Amino acid sequence: FVPGESVLLRCDFFTKTGNYFIEYSVYSGSNWNTITSVGAEVRQYDWVVPNTVSANAFIRVSNGNVSGISSSTFTIVGLPTNLNVNWACADSVKLSWTAVSGADAYEVSQLGTFYMDSVATSTTPFAIVHNTSLADTLWFSVKALKGTHGRGRRAEVIYKLPGLLNCNTA
């Protein structure tokens, strides 16, 4: 999830009476923040993701002694922006992007035969991707990483047309 974006939460409640509390935790469920309280007839809620970073977030819905927690953790981290190709030489390409607050690292993806394949990781907001071809149009994206398992959403894909670009061969 990306801070500030709206996410539709859907719930199926056990009973059809009373109010339910919708909460989130960014600390693996060790403490909870109330999102809202809704009537049992409400089956969905538009949640604006908080401006925080976590690789261990959960959602919980409760009514008295009955509660349900999301089946696995999810990540909240910003989306890299301003992805650019700085230069492209015969065998490598340098990419850069705007740093994401709270990100520990970044994963760069390149379009392979069918899928976006991970081709580099970086702890800085730039990376050099090796083993590229001047003859091909190359497609790239990047996502922020948080902790060991937290993976953000990929940024919008950009492409580099065939040929050299700002390559200093001197």
mmCIF file of N, CA, C and O in Angstrom, residues 57-143:
data_model
loop_
_atom_site.group_PDB
_atom_site.id
_atom_site.type_symbol
_atom_site.label_atom_id
_atom_site.label_comp_id
_atom_site.label_asym_id
_atom_site.label_seq_id
_atom_site.Cartn_x
_atom_site.Cartn_y
_atom_site.Cartn_z
ATOM 1 N N ALA A 57 2.447 -4.692 8.512
ATOM 2 C CA ALA A 57 1.137 -4.124 8.812
ATOM 3 C C ALA A 57 0.038 -5.186 8.726
ATOM 4 O O ALA A 57 0.145 -6.160 7.972
ATOM 5 N N PHE A 58 -1.005 -4.999 9.531
ATOM 6 C CA PHE A 58 -2.190 -5.858 9.554
ATOM 7 C C PHE A 58 -3.436 -4.994 9.622
ATOM 8 O O PHE A 58 -3.388 -3.859 10.096
ATOM 9 N N ILE A 59 -4.568 -5.556 9.218
ATOM 10 C CA ILE A 59 -5.900 -4.974 9.427
ATOM 11 C C ILE A 59 -6.651 -5.922 10.351
ATOM 12 O O ILE A 59 -6.539 -7.146 10.234
ATOM 13 N N ARG A 60 -7.432 -5.335 11.287
ATOM 14 C CA ARG A 60 -8.256 -6.146 12.183
ATOM 15 C C ARG A 60 -9.662 -5.560 12.194
ATOM 16 O O ARG A 60 -9.846 -4.349 12.228
ATOM 17 N N VAL A 61 -10.653 -6.452 12.177
ATOM 18 C CA VAL A 61 -12.060 -6.078 12.307
ATOM 19 C C VAL A 61 -12.589 -6.799 13.530
ATOM 20 O O VAL A 61 -12.410 -8.012 13.667
ATOM 21 N N SER A 62 -13.238 -6.052 14.441
ATOM 22 C CA SER A 62 -13.703 -6.689 15.681
ATOM 23 C C SER A 62 -15.068 -6.173 16.106
ATOM 24 O O SER A 62 -15.453 -5.045 15.799
ATOM 25 N N ASN A 63 -15.783 -7.030 16.825
ATOM 26 C CA ASN A 63 -17.070 -6.709 17.437
ATOM 27 C C ASN A 63 -17.109 -7.482 18.746
ATOM 28 O O ASN A 63 -17.316 -8.697 18.756
ATOM 29 N N GLY A 64 -16.857 -6.781 19.845
ATOM 30 C CA GLY A 64 -16.828 -7.451 21.143
ATOM 31 C C GLY A 64 -15.703 -8.464 21.192
ATOM 32 O O GLY A 64 -14.549 -8.140 20.955
ATOM 33 N N ASN A 65 -16.058 -9.724 21.478
ATOM 34 C CA ASN A 65 -15.055 -10.787 21.573
ATOM 35 C C ASN A 65 -14.728 -11.447 20.241
ATOM 36 O O ASN A 65 -13.902 -12.354 20.189
ATOM 37 N N VAL A 66 -15.412 -11.033 19.184
ATOM 38 C CA VAL A 66 -15.200 -11.621 17.862
ATOM 39 C C VAL A 66 -14.314 -10.687 17.042
ATOM 40 O O VAL A 66 -14.594 -9.496 16.935
ATOM 41 N N SER A 67 -13.226 -11.234 16.485
ATOM 42 C CA SER A 67 -12.366 -10.404 15.640
ATOM 43 C C SER A 67 -11.730 -11.253 14.549
ATOM 44 O O SER A 67 -11.621 -12.473 14.668
ATOM 45 N N GLY A 68 -11.322 -10.581 13.506
ATOM 46 C CA GLY A 68 -10.606 -11.220 12.413
ATOM 47 C C GLY A 68 -9.452 -10.331 11.998
ATOM 48 O O GLY A 68 -9.574 -9.108 11.981
ATOM 49 N N ILE A 69 -8.325 -10.956 11.701
ATOM 50 C CA ILE A 69 -7.115 -10.225 11.325
ATOM 51 C C ILE A 69 -6.724 -10.654 9.918
ATOM 52 O O ILE A 69 -6.887 -11.822 9.547
ATOM 53 N N SER A 70 -6.194 -9.729 9.140
ATOM 54 C CA SER A 70 -5.743 -10.063 7.786
ATOM 55 C C SER A 70 -4.832 -11.292 7.851
ATOM 56 O O SER A 70 -4.076 -11.473 8.795
ATOM 57 N N SER A 71 -4.925 -12.126 6.837
ATOM 58 C CA SER A 71 -4.243 -13.426 6.870
ATOM 59 C C SER A 71 -2.724 -13.321 6.780
ATOM 60 O O SER A 71 -2.027 -14.271 7.124
ATOM 61 N N SER A 72 -2.205 -12.208 6.321
ATOM 62 C CA SER A 72 -0.758 -12.025 6.275
ATOM 63 C C SER A 72 -0.443 -10.536 6.386
ATOM 64 O O SER A 72 -1.312 -9.698 6.213
ATOM 65 N N THR A 73 0.809 -10.257 6.668
ATOM 66 C CA THR A 73 1.225 -8.865 6.754
ATOM 67 C C THR A 73 1.213 -8.237 5.365
ATOM 68 O O THR A 73 1.245 -8.926 4.351
ATOM 69 N N PHE A 74 1.151 -6.920 5.358
ATOM 70 C CA PHE A 74 1.307 -6.182 4.116
ATOM 71 C C PHE A 74 2.274 -5.032 4.358
ATOM 72 O O PHE A 74 2.573 -4.685 5.497
ATOM 73 N N THR A 75 2.753 -4.465 3.273
ATOM 74 C CA THR A 75 3.746 -3.402 3.343
ATOM 75 C C THR A 75 3.102 -2.060 3.048
ATOM 76 O O THR A 75 2.277 -1.951 2.139
ATOM 77 N N ILE A 76 3.500 -1.063 3.810
ATOM 78 C CA ILE A 76 3.148 0.323 3.516
ATOM 79 C C ILE A 76 4.461 1.045 3.246
ATOM 80 O O ILE A 76 5.319 1.141 4.121
ATOM 81 N N VAL A 77 4.629 1.511 2.033
ATOM 82 C CA VAL A 77 5.841 2.258 1.665
ATOM 83 C C VAL A 77 5.524 3.064 0.408
ATOM 84 O O VAL A 77 4.704 2.655 -0.413
ATOM 85 N N GLY A 78 6.178 4.197 0.273
ATOM 86 C CA GLY A 78 5.935 5.074 -0.868
ATOM 87 C C GLY A 78 6.322 4.466 -2.201
ATOM 88 O O GLY A 78 7.020 3.442 -2.282
ATOM 89 N N LEU A 79 5.884 5.131 -3.225
ATOM 90 C CA LEU A 79 6.115 4.710 -4.599
ATOM 91 C C LEU A 79 7.243 5.559 -5.192
ATOM 92 O O LEU A 79 7.167 6.785 -5.155
ATOM 93 N N PRO A 80 8.299 4.939 -5.727
ATOM 94 C CA PRO A 80 9.352 5.735 -6.366
ATOM 95 C C PRO A 80 8.773 6.556 -7.525
ATOM 96 O O PRO A 80 7.903 6.088 -8.252
ATOM 97 N N THR A 81 9.268 7.781 -7.670
ATOM 98 C CA THR A 81 8.814 8.660 -8.749
ATOM 99 C C THR A 81 10.017 9.155 -9.539
ATOM 100 O O THR A 81 11.161 8.977 -9.137
ATOM 101 N N ASN A 82 9.718 9.791 -10.649
ATOM 102 C CA ASN A 82 10.740 10.409 -11.505
ATOM 103 C C ASN A 82 11.820 9.422 -11.949
ATOM 104 O O ASN A 82 13.003 9.754 -11.974
ATOM 105 N N LEU A 83 11.407 8.224 -12.318
ATOM 106 C CA LEU A 83 12.346 7.225 -12.834
ATOM 107 C C LEU A 83 12.871 7.700 -14.191
ATOM 108 O O LEU A 83 12.090 8.065 -15.077
ATOM 109 N N ASN A 84 14.200 7.722 -14.321
ATOM 110 C CA ASN A 84 14.840 8.209 -15.545
ATOM 111 C C ASN A 84 15.986 7.313 -15.961
ATOM 112 O O ASN A 84 16.634 6.700 -15.115
ATOM 113 N N VAL A 85 16.250 7.298 -17.260
ATOM 114 C CA VAL A 85 17.468 6.699 -17.793
ATOM 115 C C VAL A 85 18.471 7.840 -17.910
ATOM 116 O O VAL A 85 18.266 8.779 -18.690
ATOM 117 N N ASN A 86 19.540 7.790 -17.128
ATOM 118 C CA ASN A 86 20.555 8.847 -17.157
ATOM 119 C C ASN A 86 21.524 8.671 -18.320
ATOM 120 O O ASN A 86 21.907 9.643 -18.956
ATOM 121 N N TRP A 87 21.946 7.424 -18.529
ATOM 122 C CA TRP A 87 22.792 7.122 -19.667
ATOM 123 C C TRP A 87 22.649 5.654 -20.046
ATOM 124 O O TRP A 87 22.216 4.839 -19.234
ATOM 125 N N ALA A 88 23.006 5.385 -21.289
ATOM 126 C CA ALA A 88 23.004 4.004 -21.791
ATOM 127 C C ALA A 88 24.221 3.835 -22.681
ATOM 128 O O ALA A 88 24.401 4.571 -23.654
ATOM 129 N N CYS A 89 25.066 2.892 -22.313
ATOM 130 C CA CYS A 89 26.260 2.560 -23.092
ATOM 131 C C CYS A 89 26.087 1.158 -23.678
ATOM 132 O O CYS A 89 25.012 0.568 -23.571
ATOM 133 N N ALA A 90 27.139 0.622 -24.267
ATOM 134 C CA ALA A 90 27.045 -0.645 -24.993
ATOM 135 C C ALA A 90 26.543 -1.814 -24.150
ATOM 136 O O ALA A 90 25.846 -2.686 -24.651
ATOM 137 N N ASP A 91 26.880 -1.842 -22.851
ATOM 138 C CA ASP A 91 26.505 -3.006 -22.047
ATOM 139 C C ASP A 91 25.821 -2.661 -20.728
ATOM 140 O O ASP A 91 25.601 -3.537 -19.902
ATOM 141 N N SER A 92 25.499 -1.394 -20.510
ATOM 142 C CA SER A 92 24.885 -1.030 -19.229
ATOM 143 C C SER A 92 24.058 0.250 -19.352
ATOM 144 O O SER A 92 24.242 1.043 -20.276
ATOM 145 N N VAL A 93 23.162 0.413 -18.386
ATOM 146 C CA VAL A 93 22.248 1.549 -18.329
ATOM 147 C C VAL A 93 22.230 2.061 -16.898
ATOM 148 O O VAL A 93 22.167 1.265 -15.946
ATOM 149 N N LYS A 94 22.285 3.383 -16.722
ATOM 150 C CA LYS A 94 22.152 3.957 -15.385
ATOM 151 C C LYS A 94 20.750 4.552 -15.247
ATOM 152 O O LYS A 94 20.323 5.370 -16.063
ATOM 153 N N LEU A 95 20.049 4.116 -14.191
ATOM 154 C CA LEU A 95 18.711 4.618 -13.870
ATOM 155 C C LEU A 95 18.780 5.412 -12.577
ATOM 156 O O LEU A 95 19.586 5.112 -11.696
ATOM 157 N N SER A 96 17.902 6.392 -12.434
ATOM 158 C CA SER A 96 17.780 7.125 -11.169
ATOM 159 C C SER A 96 16.312 7.435 -10.922
ATOM 160 O O SER A 96 15.493 7.404 -11.844
ATOM 161 N N TRP A 97 15.974 7.726 -9.660
ATOM 162 C CA TRP A 97 14.603 8.019 -9.255
ATOM 163 C C TRP A 97 14.653 8.840 -7.975
ATOM 164 O O TRP A 97 15.694 8.980 -7.346
ATOM 165 N N THR A 98 13.503 9.367 -7.588
ATOM 166 C CA THR A 98 13.405 10.124 -6.342
ATOM 167 C C THR A 98 13.348 9.144 -5.172
ATOM 168 O O THR A 98 12.567 8.182 -5.199
ATOM 169 N N ALA A 99 14.169 9.394 -4.161
ATOM 170 C CA ALA A 99 14.213 8.516 -2.982
ATOM 171 C C ALA A 99 12.848 8.474 -2.295
ATOM 172 O O ALA A 99 12.102 9.456 -2.291
ATOM 173 N N VAL A 100 12.539 7.331 -1.702
ATOM 174 C CA VAL A 100 11.288 7.133 -0.961
ATOM 175 C C VAL A 100 11.595 7.198 0.528
ATOM 176 O O VAL A 100 12.459 6.455 1.024
ATOM 177 N N SER A 101 10.889 8.052 1.237
ATOM 178 C CA SER A 101 11.089 8.188 2.678
ATOM 179 C C SER A 101 10.840 6.860 3.388
ATOM 180 O O SER A 101 9.806 6.218 3.186
ATOM 181 N N GLY A 102 11.796 6.425 4.200
ATOM 182 C CA GLY A 102 11.656 5.199 4.977
ATOM 183 C C GLY A 102 12.052 3.928 4.254
ATOM 184 O O GLY A 102 12.100 2.858 4.862
ATOM 185 N N ALA A 103 12.354 4.011 2.965
ATOM 186 C CA ALA A 103 12.762 2.817 2.220
ATOM 187 C C ALA A 103 14.177 2.417 2.636
ATOM 188 O O ALA A 103 15.033 3.267 2.860
ATOM 189 N N ASP A 104 14.415 1.117 2.749
ATOM 190 C CA ASP A 104 15.748 0.607 3.086
ATOM 191 C C ASP A 104 16.584 0.332 1.841
ATOM 192 O O ASP A 104 17.811 0.365 1.888
ATOM 193 N N ALA A 105 15.905 0.025 0.730
ATOM 194 C CA ALA A 105 16.590 -0.301 -0.521
ATOM 195 C C ALA A 105 15.568 -0.235 -1.651
ATOM 196 O O ALA A 105 14.389 0.073 -1.417
ATOM 197 N N TYR A 106 16.030 -0.565 -2.842
ATOM 198 C CA TYR A 106 15.176 -0.533 -4.035
ATOM 199 C C TYR A 106 15.483 -1.753 -4.890
ATOM 200 O O TYR A 106 16.613 -2.218 -4.925
ATOM 201 N N GLU A 107 14.459 -2.246 -5.571
ATOM 202 C CA GLU A 107 14.621 -3.352 -6.513
ATOM 203 C C GLU A 107 14.288 -2.848 -7.900
ATOM 204 O O GLU A 107 13.194 -2.308 -8.117
ATOM 205 N N VAL A 108 15.229 -2.992 -8.831
ATOM 206 C CA VAL A 108 15.033 -2.580 -10.217
ATOM 207 C C VAL A 108 14.589 -3.795 -11.021
ATOM 208 O O VAL A 108 15.160 -4.877 -10.888
ATOM 209 N N SER A 109 13.570 -3.595 -11.846
ATOM 210 C CA SER A 109 13.063 -4.662 -12.713
ATOM 211 C C SER A 109 13.218 -4.253 -14.165
ATOM 212 O O SER A 109 13.114 -3.072 -14.506
ATOM 213 N N GLN A 110 13.452 -5.260 -15.005
ATOM 214 C CA GLN A 110 13.545 -5.055 -16.447
ATOM 215 C C GLN A 110 12.644 -6.075 -17.117
ATOM 216 O O GLN A 110 12.587 -7.232 -16.685
ATOM 217 N N LEU A 111 11.968 -5.652 -18.160
ATOM 218 C CA LEU A 111 11.101 -6.575 -18.885
ATOM 219 C C LEU A 111 11.939 -7.638 -19.564
ATOM 220 O O LEU A 111 12.843 -7.338 -20.357
ATOM 221 N N GLY A 112 11.653 -8.903 -19.195
ATOM 222 C CA GLY A 112 12.304 -10.037 -19.825
ATOM 223 C C GLY A 112 11.439 -10.541 -20.964
ATOM 224 O O GLY A 112 10.664 -9.786 -21.564
ATOM 225 N N THR A 113 11.512 -11.820 -21.251
ATOM 226 C CA THR A 113 10.732 -12.410 -22.335
ATOM 227 C C THR A 113 9.232 -12.252 -22.108
ATOM 228 O O THR A 113 8.488 -11.906 -23.019
ATOM 229 N N PHE A 114 8.789 -12.478 -20.866
ATOM 230 C CA PHE A 114 7.370 -12.370 -20.554
ATOM 231 C C PHE A 114 7.068 -11.493 -19.350
ATOM 232 O O PHE A 114 5.963 -10.979 -19.223
ATOM 233 N N TYR A 115 7.997 -11.375 -18.418
ATOM 234 C CA TYR A 115 7.724 -10.749 -17.131
ATOM 235 C C TYR A 115 8.753 -9.679 -16.798
ATOM 236 O O TYR A 115 9.837 -9.631 -17.390
ATOM 237 N N MET A 116 8.412 -8.866 -15.783
ATOM 238 C CA MET A 116 9.378 -7.925 -15.230
ATOM 239 C C MET A 116 10.281 -8.723 -14.293
ATOM 240 O O MET A 116 9.828 -9.253 -13.282
ATOM 241 N N ASP A 117 11.550 -8.827 -14.658
ATOM 242 C CA ASP A 117 12.520 -9.602 -13.882
ATOM 243 C C ASP A 117 13.362 -8.669 -13.021
ATOM 244 O O ASP A 117 13.771 -7.593 -13.477
ATOM 245 N N SER A 118 13.645 -9.087 -11.797
ATOM 246 C CA SER A 118 14.524 -8.324 -10.925
ATOM 247 C C SER A 118 15.944 -8.400 -11.484
ATOM 248 O O SER A 118 16.478 -9.481 -11.711
ATOM 249 N N VAL A 119 16.559 -7.220 -11.712
ATOM 250 C CA VAL A 119 17.896 -7.200 -12.317
ATOM 251 C C VAL A 119 18.927 -6.479 -11.451
ATOM 252 O O VAL A 119 20.126 -6.559 -11.727
ATOM 253 N N ALA A 120 18.477 -5.759 -10.425
ATOM 254 C CA ALA A 120 19.432 -5.051 -9.565
ATOM 255 C C ALA A 120 18.743 -4.624 -8.273
ATOM 256 O O ALA A 120 17.527 -4.451 -8.239
ATOM 257 N N THR A 121 19.542 -4.491 -7.215
ATOM 258 C CA THR A 121 19.071 -3.863 -5.979
ATOM 259 C C THR A 121 20.065 -2.765 -5.627
ATOM 260 O O THR A 121 21.238 -2.822 -6.003
ATOM 261 N N SER A 122 19.558 -1.778 -4.916
ATOM 262 C CA SER A 122 20.390 -0.637 -4.569
ATOM 263 C C SER A 122 19.893 -0.034 -3.267
ATOM 264 O O SER A 122 18.691 -0.042 -2.987
ATOM 265 N N THR A 123 20.810 0.488 -2.468
ATOM 266 C CA THR A 123 20.422 1.212 -1.253
ATOM 267 C C THR A 123 20.383 2.714 -1.513
ATOM 268 O O THR A 123 20.078 3.485 -0.616
ATOM 269 N N THR A 124 20.696 3.108 -2.732
ATOM 270 C CA THR A 124 20.655 4.514 -3.142
ATOM 271 C C THR A 124 19.593 4.684 -4.224
ATOM 272 O O THR A 124 19.175 3.688 -4.831
ATOM 273 N N PRO A 125 19.160 5.918 -4.507
ATOM 274 C CA PRO A 125 18.129 6.106 -5.537
ATOM 275 C C PRO A 125 18.688 6.132 -6.964
ATOM 276 O O PRO A 125 18.292 6.938 -7.793
ATOM 277 N N PHE A 126 19.599 5.248 -7.230
ATOM 278 C CA PHE A 126 20.095 5.041 -8.584
ATOM 279 C C PHE A 126 20.705 3.641 -8.669
ATOM 280 O O PHE A 126 21.054 3.042 -7.647
ATOM 281 N N ALA A 127 20.812 3.127 -9.890
ATOM 282 C CA ALA A 127 21.401 1.802 -10.098
ATOM 283 C C ALA A 127 21.928 1.713 -11.514
ATOM 284 O O ALA A 127 21.416 2.367 -12.425
ATOM 285 N N ILE A 128 22.942 0.885 -11.688
ATOM 286 C CA ILE A 128 23.462 0.582 -13.013
ATOM 287 C C ILE A 128 23.082 -0.862 -13.324
ATOM 288 O O ILE A 128 23.389 -1.771 -12.560
ATOM 289 N N VAL A 129 22.385 -1.026 -14.438
ATOM 290 C CA VAL A 129 21.957 -2.351 -14.884
ATOM 291 C C VAL A 129 22.914 -2.796 -15.975
ATOM 292 O O VAL A 129 23.104 -2.094 -16.981
ATOM 293 N N HIS A 130 23.539 -3.952 -15.779
ATOM 294 C CA HIS A 130 24.529 -4.482 -16.718
ATOM 295 C C HIS A 130 23.898 -5.494 -17.662
ATOM 296 O O HIS A 130 22.767 -5.931 -17.471
ATOM 297 N N ASN A 131 24.662 -5.881 -18.664
ATOM 298 C CA ASN A 131 24.250 -6.898 -19.644
ATOM 299 C C ASN A 131 23.008 -6.475 -20.421
ATOM 300 O O ASN A 131 22.088 -7.260 -20.639
ATOM 301 N N THR A 132 22.980 -5.219 -20.837
ATOM 302 C CA THR A 132 21.882 -4.728 -21.661
ATOM 303 C C THR A 132 22.321 -4.719 -23.119
ATOM 304 O O THR A 132 23.489 -4.881 -23.435
ATOM 305 N N SER A 133 21.389 -4.517 -24.013
ATOM 306 C CA SER A 133 21.674 -4.539 -25.449
ATOM 307 C C SER A 133 21.313 -3.201 -26.070
ATOM 308 O O SER A 133 20.234 -2.661 -25.814
ATOM 309 N N LEU A 134 22.199 -2.675 -26.900
ATOM 310 C CA LEU A 134 21.915 -1.425 -27.614
ATOM 311 C C LEU A 134 20.854 -1.612 -28.693
ATOM 312 O O LEU A 134 20.231 -0.656 -29.130
ATOM 313 N N ALA A 135 20.645 -2.836 -29.128
ATOM 314 C CA ALA A 135 19.731 -3.101 -30.236
ATOM 315 C C ALA A 135 18.272 -3.167 -29.799
ATOM 316 O O ALA A 135 17.379 -3.121 -30.637
ATOM 317 N N ASP A 136 18.017 -3.272 -28.509
ATOM 318 C CA ASP A 136 16.652 -3.490 -28.024
ATOM 319 C C ASP A 136 16.072 -2.256 -27.349
ATOM 320 O O ASP A 136 16.788 -1.441 -26.771
ATOM 321 N N THR A 137 14.745 -2.155 -27.390
ATOM 322 C CA THR A 137 14.049 -1.207 -26.527
ATOM 323 C C THR A 137 13.975 -1.869 -25.162
ATOM 324 O O THR A 137 13.557 -3.021 -25.045
ATOM 325 N N LEU A 138 14.422 -1.168 -24.140
ATOM 326 C CA LEU A 138 14.482 -1.730 -22.789
ATOM 327 C C LEU A 138 13.437 -1.071 -21.903
ATOM 328 O O LEU A 138 13.288 0.158 -21.912
ATOM 329 N N TRP A 139 12.731 -1.878 -21.125
ATOM 330 C CA TRP A 139 11.675 -1.401 -20.236
ATOM 331 C C TRP A 139 12.092 -1.644 -18.794
ATOM 332 O O TRP A 139 12.497 -2.760 -18.442
ATOM 333 N N PHE A 140 11.966 -0.600 -17.940
ATOM 334 C CA PHE A 140 12.409 -0.684 -16.554
ATOM 335 C C PHE A 140 11.353 -0.157 -15.591
ATOM 336 O O PHE A 140 10.534 0.694 -15.933
ATOM 337 N N SER A 141 11.441 -0.641 -14.355
ATOM 338 C CA SER A 141 10.665 -0.091 -13.249
ATOM 339 C C SER A 141 11.478 -0.286 -11.969
ATOM 340 O O SER A 141 12.500 -0.970 -11.971
ATOM 341 N N VAL A 142 10.996 0.305 -10.880
ATOM 342 C CA VAL A 142 11.679 0.200 -9.593
ATOM 343 C C VAL A 142 10.626 0.197 -8.489
ATOM 344 O O VAL A 142 9.544 0.776 -8.648
ATOM 345 N N LYS A 143 10.926 -0.482 -7.385
ATOM 346 C CA LYS A 143 10.048 -0.461 -6.221
ATOM 347 C C LYS A 143 10.878 -0.304 -4.966
ATOM 348 O O LYS A 143 12.053 -0.694 -4.921
#
